[in-house]
mmCIF file of C-alpha atoms and ligand atoms in Angstrom:
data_model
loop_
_atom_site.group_PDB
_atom_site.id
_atom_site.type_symbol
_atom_site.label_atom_id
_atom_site.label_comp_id
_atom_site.label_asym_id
_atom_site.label_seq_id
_atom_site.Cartn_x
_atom_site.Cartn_y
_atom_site.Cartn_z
ATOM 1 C CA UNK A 1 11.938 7.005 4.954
ATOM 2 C CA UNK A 2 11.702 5.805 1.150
ATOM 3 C CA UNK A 3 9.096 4.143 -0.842
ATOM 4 C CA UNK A 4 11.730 1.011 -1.779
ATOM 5 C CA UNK A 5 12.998 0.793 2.068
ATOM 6 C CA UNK A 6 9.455 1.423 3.875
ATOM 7 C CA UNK A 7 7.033 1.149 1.957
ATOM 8 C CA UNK A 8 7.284 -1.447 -1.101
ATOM 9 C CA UNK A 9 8.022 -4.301 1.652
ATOM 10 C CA UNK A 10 4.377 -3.482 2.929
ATOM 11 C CA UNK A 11 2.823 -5.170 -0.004
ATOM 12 C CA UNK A 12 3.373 -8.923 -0.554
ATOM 13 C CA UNK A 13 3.530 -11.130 -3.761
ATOM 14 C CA UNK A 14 -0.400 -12.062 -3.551
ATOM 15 C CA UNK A 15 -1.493 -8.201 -2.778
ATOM 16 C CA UNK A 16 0.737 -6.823 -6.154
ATOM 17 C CA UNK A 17 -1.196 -9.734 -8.097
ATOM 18 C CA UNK A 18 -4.200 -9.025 -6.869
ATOM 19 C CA UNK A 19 -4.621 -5.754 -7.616
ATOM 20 C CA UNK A 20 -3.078 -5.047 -11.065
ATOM 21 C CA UNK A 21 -6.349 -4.881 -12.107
ATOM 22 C CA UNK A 22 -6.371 -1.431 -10.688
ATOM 23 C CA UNK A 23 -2.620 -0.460 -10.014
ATOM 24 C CA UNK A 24 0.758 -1.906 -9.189
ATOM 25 C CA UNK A 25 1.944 -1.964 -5.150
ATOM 26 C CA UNK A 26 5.292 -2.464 -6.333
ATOM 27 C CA UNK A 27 5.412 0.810 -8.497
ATOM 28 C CA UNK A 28 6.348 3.890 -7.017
ATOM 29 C CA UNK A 29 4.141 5.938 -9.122
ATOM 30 C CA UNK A 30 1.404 3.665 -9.078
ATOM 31 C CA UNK A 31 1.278 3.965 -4.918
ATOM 32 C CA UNK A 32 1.864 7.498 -4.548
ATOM 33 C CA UNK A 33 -0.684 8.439 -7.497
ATOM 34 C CA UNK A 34 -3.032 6.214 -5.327
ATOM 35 C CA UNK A 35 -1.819 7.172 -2.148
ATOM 36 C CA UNK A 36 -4.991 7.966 -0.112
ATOM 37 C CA UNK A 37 -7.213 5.225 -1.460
ATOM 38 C CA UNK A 38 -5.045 2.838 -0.708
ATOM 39 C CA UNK A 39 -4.449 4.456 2.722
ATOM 40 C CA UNK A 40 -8.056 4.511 3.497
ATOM 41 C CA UNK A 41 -8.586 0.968 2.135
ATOM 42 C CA UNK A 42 -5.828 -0.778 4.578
ATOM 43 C CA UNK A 43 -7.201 2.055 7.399
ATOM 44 C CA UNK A 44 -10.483 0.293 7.241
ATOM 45 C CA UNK A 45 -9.770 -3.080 7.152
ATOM 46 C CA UNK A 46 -11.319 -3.961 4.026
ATOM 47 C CA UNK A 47 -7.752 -4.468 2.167
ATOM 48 C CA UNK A 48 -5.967 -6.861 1.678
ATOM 49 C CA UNK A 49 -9.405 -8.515 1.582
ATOM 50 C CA UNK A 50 -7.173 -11.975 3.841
ATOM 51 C CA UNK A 51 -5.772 -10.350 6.711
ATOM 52 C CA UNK A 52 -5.910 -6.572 8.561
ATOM 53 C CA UNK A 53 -2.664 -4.366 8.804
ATOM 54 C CA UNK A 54 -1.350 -3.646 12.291
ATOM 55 C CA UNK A 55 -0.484 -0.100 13.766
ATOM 56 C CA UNK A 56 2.697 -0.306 12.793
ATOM 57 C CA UNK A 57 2.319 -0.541 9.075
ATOM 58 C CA UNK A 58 -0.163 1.445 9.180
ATOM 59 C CA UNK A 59 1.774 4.568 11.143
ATOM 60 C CA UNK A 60 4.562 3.654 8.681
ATOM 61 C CA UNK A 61 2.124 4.352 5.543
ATOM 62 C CA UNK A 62 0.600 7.579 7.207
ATOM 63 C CA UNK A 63 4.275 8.748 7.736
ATOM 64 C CA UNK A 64 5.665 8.465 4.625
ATOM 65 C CA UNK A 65 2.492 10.176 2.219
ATOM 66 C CA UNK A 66 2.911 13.094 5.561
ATOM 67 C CA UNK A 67 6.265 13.539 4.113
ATOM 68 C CA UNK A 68 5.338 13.713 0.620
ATOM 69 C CA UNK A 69 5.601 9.877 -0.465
ATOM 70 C CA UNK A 70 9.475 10.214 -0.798
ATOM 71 C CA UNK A 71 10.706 7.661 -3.581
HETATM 72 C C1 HEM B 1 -2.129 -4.151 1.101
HETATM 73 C C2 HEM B 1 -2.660 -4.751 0.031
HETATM 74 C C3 HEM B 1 -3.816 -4.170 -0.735
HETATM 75 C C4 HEM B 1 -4.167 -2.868 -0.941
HETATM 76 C C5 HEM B 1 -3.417 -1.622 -0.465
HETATM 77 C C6 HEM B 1 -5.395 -2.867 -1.723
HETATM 78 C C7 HEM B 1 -6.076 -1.709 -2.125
HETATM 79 C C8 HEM B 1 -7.262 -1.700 -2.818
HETATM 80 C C9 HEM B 1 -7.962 -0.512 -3.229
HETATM 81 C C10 HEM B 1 -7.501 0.910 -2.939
HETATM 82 C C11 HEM B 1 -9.063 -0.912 -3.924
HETATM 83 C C12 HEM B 1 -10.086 -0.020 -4.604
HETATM 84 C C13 HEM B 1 -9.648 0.062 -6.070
HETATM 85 C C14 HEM B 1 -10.439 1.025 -6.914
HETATM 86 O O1 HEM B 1 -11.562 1.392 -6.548
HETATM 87 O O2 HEM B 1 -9.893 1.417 -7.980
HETATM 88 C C15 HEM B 1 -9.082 -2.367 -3.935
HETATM 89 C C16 HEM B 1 -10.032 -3.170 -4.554
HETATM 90 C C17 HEM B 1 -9.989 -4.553 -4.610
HETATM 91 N N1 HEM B 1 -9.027 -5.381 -4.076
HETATM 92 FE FE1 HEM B 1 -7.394 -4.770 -3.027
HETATM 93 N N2 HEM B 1 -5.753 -4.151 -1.970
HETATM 94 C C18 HEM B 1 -4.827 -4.983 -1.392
HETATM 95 C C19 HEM B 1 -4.826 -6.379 -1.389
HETATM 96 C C20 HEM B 1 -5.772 -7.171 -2.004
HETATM 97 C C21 HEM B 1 -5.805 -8.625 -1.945
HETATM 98 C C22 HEM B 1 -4.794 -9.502 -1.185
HETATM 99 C C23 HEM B 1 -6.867 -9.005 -2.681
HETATM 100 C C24 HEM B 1 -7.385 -10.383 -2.948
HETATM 101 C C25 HEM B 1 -7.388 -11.319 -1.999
HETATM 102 C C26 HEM B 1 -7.531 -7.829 -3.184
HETATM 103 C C27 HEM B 1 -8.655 -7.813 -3.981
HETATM 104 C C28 HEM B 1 -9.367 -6.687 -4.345
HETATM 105 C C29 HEM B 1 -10.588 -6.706 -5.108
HETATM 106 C C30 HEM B 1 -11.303 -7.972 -5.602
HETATM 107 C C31 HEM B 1 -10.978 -5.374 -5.272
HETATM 108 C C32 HEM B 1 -12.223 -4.856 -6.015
HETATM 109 C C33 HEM B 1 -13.440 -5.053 -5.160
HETATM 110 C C34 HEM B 1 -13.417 -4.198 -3.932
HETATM 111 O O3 HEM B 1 -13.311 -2.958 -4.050
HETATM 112 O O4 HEM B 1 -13.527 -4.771 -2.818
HETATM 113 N N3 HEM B 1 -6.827 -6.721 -2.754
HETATM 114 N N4 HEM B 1 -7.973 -2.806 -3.258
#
C-alpha cells in the first residue's frame, strides 16, 4: 500500500480545493502530518462536507496510517 497508489486517489479535485485553506490532500506530507484529523473527520461523516465515505475507503485509510502512512 502507498500514499500515490491508495491513498491520493481518495481525495477528488473539489476536496484538494476545498481544503487548502488548511492542508493539501494531494501532498504526501500534508496527509500524513494530518493523518488522524483527517481520519476522524471522514470517520464521522462530517467530511467531505457533500457526500460520506464508504467502508471501503475508509478501511483503506485506517490501513495505510496502521502501517505507518507509507509514501
Ligand atoms: C475527503 C475530503 C476531505 C477531508 C479529508 C477533509 C478534512 C477536513 C478536516 C480534517 C477539517 C478540519 C481542519 C482543521 O481544523 O484544521 C476540515 C474542515 C473543513 N472542510 Fe474539509 N475535508 C474534505 C473535503 C471537504 C469538502 C469537499 C469541502 C467543501 C465542500 C470541505 C470544506 C471544509 C470546511 C468549510 C472546513 C472548515 C469548517 C469545518 O471544520 O467544518 N472539506 N476538513
Amino acid at each position: 500500500m502507498s500514499f500515490t497508489a491508495d491513498i491520493k486517489p481518495l481525495f477528488r479535485e473539489e476536496d484538494r480545493s476545498a481544503m487548502d485553506f488548511a492542508f493539501d490532500l494531494w501532498s504526501y506530507d500534508d496527509v500524513k502530518t494530518n493523518a488522524a484529523l483527517i481520519l476522524e473527520r471522514v470517520a464521522d461523516g462530517t467530511m467531505p462536507c457533500d457526500e460520506t465515505w464508504g467502508d471501503d475507503k475508509l478501511q483503506r485509510l485506517r490501513t495505510w496510517i496502521a502501517d505507518g502512512c507509507p509514501p
